[in-house]
XYZ file of N, CA and C in Angstrom:
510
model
N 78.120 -89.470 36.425
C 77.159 -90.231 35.655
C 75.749 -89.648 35.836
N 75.491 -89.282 37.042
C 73.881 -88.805 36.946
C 73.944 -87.314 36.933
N 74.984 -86.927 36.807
C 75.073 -85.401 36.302
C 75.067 -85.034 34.572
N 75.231 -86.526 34.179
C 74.717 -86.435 32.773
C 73.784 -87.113 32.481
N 73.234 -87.935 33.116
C 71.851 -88.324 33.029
C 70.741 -86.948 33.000
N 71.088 -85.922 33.937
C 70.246 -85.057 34.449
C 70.455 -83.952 33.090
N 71.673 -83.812 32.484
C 71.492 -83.295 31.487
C 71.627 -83.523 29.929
N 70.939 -84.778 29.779
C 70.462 -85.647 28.477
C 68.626 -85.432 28.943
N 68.355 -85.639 30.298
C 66.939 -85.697 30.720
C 66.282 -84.283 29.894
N 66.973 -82.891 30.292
C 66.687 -81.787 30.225
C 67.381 -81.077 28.770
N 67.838 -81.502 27.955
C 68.582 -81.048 27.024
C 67.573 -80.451 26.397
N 66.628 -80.921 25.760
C 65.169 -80.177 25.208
C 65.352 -78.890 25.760
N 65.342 -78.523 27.179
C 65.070 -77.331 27.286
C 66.097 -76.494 27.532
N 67.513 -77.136 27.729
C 68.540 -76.623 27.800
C 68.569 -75.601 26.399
N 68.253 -76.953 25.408
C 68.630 -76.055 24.009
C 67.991 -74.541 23.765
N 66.253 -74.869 24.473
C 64.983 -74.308 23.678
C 65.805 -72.383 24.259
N 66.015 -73.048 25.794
C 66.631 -71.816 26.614
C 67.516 -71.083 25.749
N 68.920 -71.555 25.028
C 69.949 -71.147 24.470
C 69.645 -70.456 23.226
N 68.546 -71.239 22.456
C 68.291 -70.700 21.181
C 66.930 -69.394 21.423
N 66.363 -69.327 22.471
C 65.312 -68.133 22.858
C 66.494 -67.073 23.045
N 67.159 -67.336 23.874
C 68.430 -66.399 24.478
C 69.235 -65.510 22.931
N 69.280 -66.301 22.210
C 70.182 -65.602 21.258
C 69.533 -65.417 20.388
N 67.757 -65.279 19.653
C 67.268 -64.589 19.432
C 66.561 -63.174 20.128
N 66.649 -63.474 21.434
C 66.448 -62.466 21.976
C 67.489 -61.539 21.857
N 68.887 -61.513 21.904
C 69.952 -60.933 21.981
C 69.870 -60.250 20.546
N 69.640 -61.220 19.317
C 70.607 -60.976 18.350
C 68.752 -59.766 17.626
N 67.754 -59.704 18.264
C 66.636 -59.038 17.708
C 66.892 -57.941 18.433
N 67.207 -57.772 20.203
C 67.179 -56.236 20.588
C 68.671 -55.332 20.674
N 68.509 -54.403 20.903
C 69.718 -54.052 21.057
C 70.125 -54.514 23.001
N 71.580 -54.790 22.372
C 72.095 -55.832 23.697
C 70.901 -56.241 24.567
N 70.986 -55.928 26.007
C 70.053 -56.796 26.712
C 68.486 -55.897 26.991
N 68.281 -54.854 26.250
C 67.442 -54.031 26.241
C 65.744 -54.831 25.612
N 64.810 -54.877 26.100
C 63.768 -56.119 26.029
C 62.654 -54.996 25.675
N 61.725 -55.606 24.398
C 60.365 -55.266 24.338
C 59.382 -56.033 25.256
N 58.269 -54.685 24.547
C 57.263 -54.991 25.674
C 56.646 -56.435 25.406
N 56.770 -57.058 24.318
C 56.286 -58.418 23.972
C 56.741 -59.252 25.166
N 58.001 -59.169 25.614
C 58.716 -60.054 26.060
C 58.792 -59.726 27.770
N 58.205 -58.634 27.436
C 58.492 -58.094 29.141
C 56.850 -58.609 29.896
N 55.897 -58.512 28.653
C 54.882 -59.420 28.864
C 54.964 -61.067 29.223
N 54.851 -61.593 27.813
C 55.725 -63.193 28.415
C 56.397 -63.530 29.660
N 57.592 -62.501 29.895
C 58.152 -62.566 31.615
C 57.249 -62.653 32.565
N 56.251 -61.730 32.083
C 55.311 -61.204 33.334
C 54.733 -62.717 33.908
N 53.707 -62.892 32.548
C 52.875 -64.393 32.620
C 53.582 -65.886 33.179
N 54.967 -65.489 32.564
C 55.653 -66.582 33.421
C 55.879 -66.659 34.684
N 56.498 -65.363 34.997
C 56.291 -65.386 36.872
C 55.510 -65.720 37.508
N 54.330 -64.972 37.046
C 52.481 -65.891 37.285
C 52.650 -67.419 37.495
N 52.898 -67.528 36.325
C 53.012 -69.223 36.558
C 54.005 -70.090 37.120
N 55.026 -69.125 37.612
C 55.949 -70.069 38.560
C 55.089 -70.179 39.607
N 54.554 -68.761 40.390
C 54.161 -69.040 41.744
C 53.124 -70.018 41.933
N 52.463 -70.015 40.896
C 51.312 -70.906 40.906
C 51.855 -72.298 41.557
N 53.116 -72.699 39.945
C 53.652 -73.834 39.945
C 54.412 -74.347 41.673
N 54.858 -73.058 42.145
C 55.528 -73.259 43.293
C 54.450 -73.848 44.820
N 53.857 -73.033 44.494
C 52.087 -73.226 45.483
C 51.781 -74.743 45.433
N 51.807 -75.050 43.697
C 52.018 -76.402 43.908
C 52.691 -77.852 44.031
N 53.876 -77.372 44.561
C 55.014 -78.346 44.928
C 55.657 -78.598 43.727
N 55.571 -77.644 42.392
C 56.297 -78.155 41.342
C 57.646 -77.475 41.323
N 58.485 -77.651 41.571
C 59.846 -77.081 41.820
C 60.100 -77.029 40.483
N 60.752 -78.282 39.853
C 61.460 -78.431 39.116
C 60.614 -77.563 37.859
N 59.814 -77.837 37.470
C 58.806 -76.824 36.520
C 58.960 -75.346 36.808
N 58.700 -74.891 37.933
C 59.078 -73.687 38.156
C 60.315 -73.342 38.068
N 61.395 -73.702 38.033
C 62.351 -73.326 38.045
C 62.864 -73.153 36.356
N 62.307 -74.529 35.121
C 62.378 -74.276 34.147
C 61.972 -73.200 33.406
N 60.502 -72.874 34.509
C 59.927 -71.725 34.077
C 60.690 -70.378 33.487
N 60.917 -70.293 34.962
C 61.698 -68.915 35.029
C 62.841 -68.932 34.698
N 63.482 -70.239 34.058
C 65.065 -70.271 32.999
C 64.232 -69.520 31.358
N 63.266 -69.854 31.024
C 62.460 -69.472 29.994
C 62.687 -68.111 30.018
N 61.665 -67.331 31.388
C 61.631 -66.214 31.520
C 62.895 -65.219 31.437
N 63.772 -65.815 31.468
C 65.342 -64.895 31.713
C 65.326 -65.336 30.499
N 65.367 -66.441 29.524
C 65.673 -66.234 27.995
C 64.967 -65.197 27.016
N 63.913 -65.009 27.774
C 63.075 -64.110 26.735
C 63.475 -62.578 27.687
N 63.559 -62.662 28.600
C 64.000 -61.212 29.108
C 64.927 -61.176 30.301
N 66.601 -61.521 29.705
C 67.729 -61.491 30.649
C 68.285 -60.240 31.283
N 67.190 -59.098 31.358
C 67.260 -57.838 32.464
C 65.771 -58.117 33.392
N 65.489 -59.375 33.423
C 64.129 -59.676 34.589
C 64.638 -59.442 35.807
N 65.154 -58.246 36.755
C 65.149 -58.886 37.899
C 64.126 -59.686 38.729
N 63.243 -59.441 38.442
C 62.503 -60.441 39.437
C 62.457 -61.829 39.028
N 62.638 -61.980 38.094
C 62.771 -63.625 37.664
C 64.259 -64.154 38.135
N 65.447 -63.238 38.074
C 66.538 -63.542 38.909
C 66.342 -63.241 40.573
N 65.658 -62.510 41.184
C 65.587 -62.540 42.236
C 64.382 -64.512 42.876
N 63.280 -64.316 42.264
C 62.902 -65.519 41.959
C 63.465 -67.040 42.335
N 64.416 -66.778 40.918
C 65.402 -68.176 41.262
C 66.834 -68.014 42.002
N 67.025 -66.878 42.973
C 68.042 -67.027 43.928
C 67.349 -67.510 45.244
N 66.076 -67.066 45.232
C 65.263 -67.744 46.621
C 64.867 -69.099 46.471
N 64.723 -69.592 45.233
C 64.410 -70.686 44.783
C 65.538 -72.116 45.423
N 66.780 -71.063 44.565
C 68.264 -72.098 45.191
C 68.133 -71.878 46.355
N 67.945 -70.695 47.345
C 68.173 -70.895 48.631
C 67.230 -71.803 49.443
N 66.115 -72.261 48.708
C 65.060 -73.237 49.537
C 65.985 -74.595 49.062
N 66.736 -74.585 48.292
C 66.901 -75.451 47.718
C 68.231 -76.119 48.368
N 69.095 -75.228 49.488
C 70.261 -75.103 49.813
C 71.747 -75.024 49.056
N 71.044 -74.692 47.583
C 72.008 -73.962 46.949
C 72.335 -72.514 46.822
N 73.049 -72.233 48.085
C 73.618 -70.794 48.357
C 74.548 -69.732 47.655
N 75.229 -70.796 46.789
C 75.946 -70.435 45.634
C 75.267 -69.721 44.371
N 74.604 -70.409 44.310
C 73.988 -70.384 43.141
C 72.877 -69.202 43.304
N 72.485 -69.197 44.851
C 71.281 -68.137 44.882
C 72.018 -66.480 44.993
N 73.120 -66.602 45.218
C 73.935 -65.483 45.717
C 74.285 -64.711 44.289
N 74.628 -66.089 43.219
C 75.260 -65.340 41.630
C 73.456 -64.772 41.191
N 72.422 -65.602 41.480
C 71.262 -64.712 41.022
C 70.517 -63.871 41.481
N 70.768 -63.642 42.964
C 70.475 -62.535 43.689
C 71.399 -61.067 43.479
N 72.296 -61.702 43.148
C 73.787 -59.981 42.850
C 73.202 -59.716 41.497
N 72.921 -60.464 40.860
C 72.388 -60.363 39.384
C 70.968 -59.196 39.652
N 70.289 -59.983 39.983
C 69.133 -58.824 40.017
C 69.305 -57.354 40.750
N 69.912 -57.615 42.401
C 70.461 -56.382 42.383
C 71.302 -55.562 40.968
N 72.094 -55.747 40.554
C 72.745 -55.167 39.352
C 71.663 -54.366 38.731
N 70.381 -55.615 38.402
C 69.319 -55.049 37.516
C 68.752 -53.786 38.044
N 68.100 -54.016 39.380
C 67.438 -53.103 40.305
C 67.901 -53.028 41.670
N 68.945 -52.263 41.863
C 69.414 -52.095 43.088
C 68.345 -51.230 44.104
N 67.026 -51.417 43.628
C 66.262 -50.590 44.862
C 65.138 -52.364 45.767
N 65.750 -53.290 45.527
C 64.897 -54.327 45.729
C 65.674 -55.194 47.343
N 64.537 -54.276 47.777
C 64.876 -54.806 49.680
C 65.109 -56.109 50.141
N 63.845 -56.861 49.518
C 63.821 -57.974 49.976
C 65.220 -59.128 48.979
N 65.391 -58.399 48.371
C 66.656 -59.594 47.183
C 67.929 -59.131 48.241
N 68.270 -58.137 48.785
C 69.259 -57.919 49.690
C 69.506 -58.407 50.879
N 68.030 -58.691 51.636
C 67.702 -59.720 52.862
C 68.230 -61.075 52.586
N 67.626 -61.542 51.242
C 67.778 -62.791 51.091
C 69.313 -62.817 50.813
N 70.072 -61.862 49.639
C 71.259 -62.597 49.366
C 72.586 -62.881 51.038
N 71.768 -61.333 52.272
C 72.538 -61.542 53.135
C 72.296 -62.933 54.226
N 71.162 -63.238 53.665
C 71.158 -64.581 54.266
C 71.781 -65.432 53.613
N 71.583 -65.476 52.603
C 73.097 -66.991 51.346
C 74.211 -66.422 51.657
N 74.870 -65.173 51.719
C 75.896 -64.827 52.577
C 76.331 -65.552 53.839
N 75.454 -65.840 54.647
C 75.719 -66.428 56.322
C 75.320 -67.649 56.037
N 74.285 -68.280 55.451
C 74.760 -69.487 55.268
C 75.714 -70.015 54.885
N 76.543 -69.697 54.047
C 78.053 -70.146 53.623
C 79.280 -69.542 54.557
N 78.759 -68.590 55.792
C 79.547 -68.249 56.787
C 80.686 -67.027 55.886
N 80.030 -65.845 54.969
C 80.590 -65.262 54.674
C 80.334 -64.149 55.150
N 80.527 -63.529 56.574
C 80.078 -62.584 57.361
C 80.582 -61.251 57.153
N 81.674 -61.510 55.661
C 81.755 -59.664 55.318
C 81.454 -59.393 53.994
N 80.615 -60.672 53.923
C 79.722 -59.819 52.305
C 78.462 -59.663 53.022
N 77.719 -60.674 54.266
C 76.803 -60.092 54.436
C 76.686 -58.396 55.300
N 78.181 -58.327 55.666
C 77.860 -56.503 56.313
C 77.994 -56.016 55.124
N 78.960 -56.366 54.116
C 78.829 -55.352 52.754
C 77.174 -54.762 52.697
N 76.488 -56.288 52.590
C 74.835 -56.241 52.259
C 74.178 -55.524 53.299
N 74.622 -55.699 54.523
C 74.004 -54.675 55.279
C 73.944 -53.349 54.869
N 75.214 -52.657 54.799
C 75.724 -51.715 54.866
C 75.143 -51.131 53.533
N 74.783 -51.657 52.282
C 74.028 -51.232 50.686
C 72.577 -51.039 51.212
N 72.220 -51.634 52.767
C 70.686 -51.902 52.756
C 70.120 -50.906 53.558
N 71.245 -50.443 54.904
C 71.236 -49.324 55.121
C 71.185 -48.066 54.580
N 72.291 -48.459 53.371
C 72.019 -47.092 52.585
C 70.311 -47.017 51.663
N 70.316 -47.674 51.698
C 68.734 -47.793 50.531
C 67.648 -47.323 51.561
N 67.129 -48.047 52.651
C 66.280 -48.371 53.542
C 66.628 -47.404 55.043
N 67.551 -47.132 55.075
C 67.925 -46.568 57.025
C 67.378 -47.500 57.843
N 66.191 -47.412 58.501
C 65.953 -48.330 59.645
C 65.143 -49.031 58.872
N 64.705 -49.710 58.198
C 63.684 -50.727 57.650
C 63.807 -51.715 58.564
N 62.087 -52.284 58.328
C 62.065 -53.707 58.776
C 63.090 -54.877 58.082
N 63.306 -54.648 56.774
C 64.201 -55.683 56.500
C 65.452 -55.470 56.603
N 66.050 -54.532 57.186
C 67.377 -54.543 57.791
C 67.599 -54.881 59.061
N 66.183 -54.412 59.480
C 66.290 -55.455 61.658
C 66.701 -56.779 61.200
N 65.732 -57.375 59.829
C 65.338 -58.771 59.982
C 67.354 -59.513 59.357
N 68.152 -58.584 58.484
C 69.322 -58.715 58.062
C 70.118 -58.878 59.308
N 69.951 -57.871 59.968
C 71.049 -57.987 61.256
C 70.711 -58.410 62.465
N 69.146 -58.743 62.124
C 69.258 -60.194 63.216
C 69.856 -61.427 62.814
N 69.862 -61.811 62.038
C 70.590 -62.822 61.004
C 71.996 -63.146 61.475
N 72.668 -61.450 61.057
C 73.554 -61.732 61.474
C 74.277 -61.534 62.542
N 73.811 -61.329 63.769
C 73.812 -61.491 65.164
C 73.190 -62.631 65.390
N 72.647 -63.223 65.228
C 72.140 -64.934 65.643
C 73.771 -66.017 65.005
N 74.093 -65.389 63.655
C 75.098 -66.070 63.282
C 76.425 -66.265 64.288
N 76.829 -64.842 64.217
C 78.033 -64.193 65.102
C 78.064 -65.209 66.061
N 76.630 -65.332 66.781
C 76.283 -66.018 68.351
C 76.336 -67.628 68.470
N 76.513 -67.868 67.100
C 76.384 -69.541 66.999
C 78.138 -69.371 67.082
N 78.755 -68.592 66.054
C 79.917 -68.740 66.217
C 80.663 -68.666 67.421
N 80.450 -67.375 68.408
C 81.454 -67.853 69.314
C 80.671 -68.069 70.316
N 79.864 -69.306 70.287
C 79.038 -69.811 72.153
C 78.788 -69.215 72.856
N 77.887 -68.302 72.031
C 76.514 -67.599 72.959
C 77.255 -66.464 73.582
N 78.489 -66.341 73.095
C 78.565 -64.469 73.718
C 77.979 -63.331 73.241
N 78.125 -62.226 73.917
C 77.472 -61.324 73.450
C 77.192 -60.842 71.851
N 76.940 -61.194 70.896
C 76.695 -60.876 69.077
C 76.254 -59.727 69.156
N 75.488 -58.753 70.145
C 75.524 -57.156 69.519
C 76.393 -56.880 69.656
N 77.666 -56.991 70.517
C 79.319 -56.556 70.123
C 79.674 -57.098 69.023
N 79.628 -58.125 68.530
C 80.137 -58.305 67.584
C 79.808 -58.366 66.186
N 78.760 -57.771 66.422
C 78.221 -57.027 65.025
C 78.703 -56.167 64.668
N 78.908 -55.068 65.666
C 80.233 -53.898 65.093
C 81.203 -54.072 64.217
C-alpha cells in the first residue's frame, strides 16, 4: 500500500523521466549524447550537490533521475546515485549504479572504492576482491586501494573474531 502511495506521489516525474528518456534515445544515435545534454547533465550535478549540502535527498536524487534521462552514458550521475543509495543503505541498488558507471568509465577510482564497499556491506567478499583486483589493475598501490582493502580486512575480522584478516585477505 505505501509502495503505491509513493508511486502515485511521484508519477509526475516518473513519467517526465520516461518520456525525456525516449526522446533522448529516439533523437541520438543509441545512447550517444549531445553537447546540449551533456550540458544540462553538467548543471544538474551542480545542483544535486548543492541540493545534497542541503539535506534535500529526495530532490537530489530526482535530480539526477532527470540527469540520466537526458544523458544515460552520465557516469558521474550514476556514480552519484550509487553513493547516494549507499548513504541511504540501499546496497543493492548502489552496486547496479555503481557497475553501471564503471561500464561507462572504467578509469573512476573512487566508484570502485565505493561499489567494494556495497560489496561488504551485503557480505559479498568475492565481488569485493573481484573490485580489488580491477583496482589494482587501474591504480597499483593507490590510496584508494589501501582504503578498499582495509575494508576488507576490517570485514574478514568481524567475521571470524578478531583473528588475524591480513591472512585472510589472501
Amino acid at each position: 500500500m505505501r509502495h503505491n502511495l509513493m508511486i502515485l506521489k511521484y508519477k509526475h516525474i516518473i513519467i517526465f523521466c520516461f518520456t525525456l528518456t525516449f526522446f533522448v534515445i529516439s533523437t541520438s544515435n543509441g545512447f550517444a549524447t549531445s553537447k546540449p545534454y551533456e550540458d544540462m547533465s553538467s548543471r544538474v550535478l551542480k545542483q544535486v550537490e548543492a541540493l545534497m549540502l542541503e539535506g534535500k535527498s529526495l530532490e537530489a536524487r530526482n535530480s539526477l533521475l532527470v540527469a540520466l534521462a537526458a544523458d544515460p552514458a552520465n557516469a558521474d550521475a550514476f556514480a552519484a546515485l550509487g553513493k547516494m543509495s549507499m548513504s541511504d543503505g540501499d546496497y543493492e541498488q548502489a552496486i547496479q549504479s555503481l557497475a553501471t558507471a564503471i561500464r561507462i568509465d572504467p578509469t573512476r577510482r573512487d566508484v570502485y572504492v565505493a561499489l567494494g564497499q556495497s560489496q561488504l556491506a551485503l557480505d559479498n567478499v568475492d565481488g569485493a576482491r573481484e573490485t580489488i583486483a580491477k583496482l589494482t589493475q587501474l591504480c597499483g598501490d593507490c590510496g584508494q586501494l589501501t582504503i578498499l582493502e582495509n575494508a576488507l580486512a576490517l570485514s574478514l575480522s568481524a567475521k571470524s573474531d578478531g583473528s588475524d584478516a591480513s591472512a585472510l585477505k589472501q
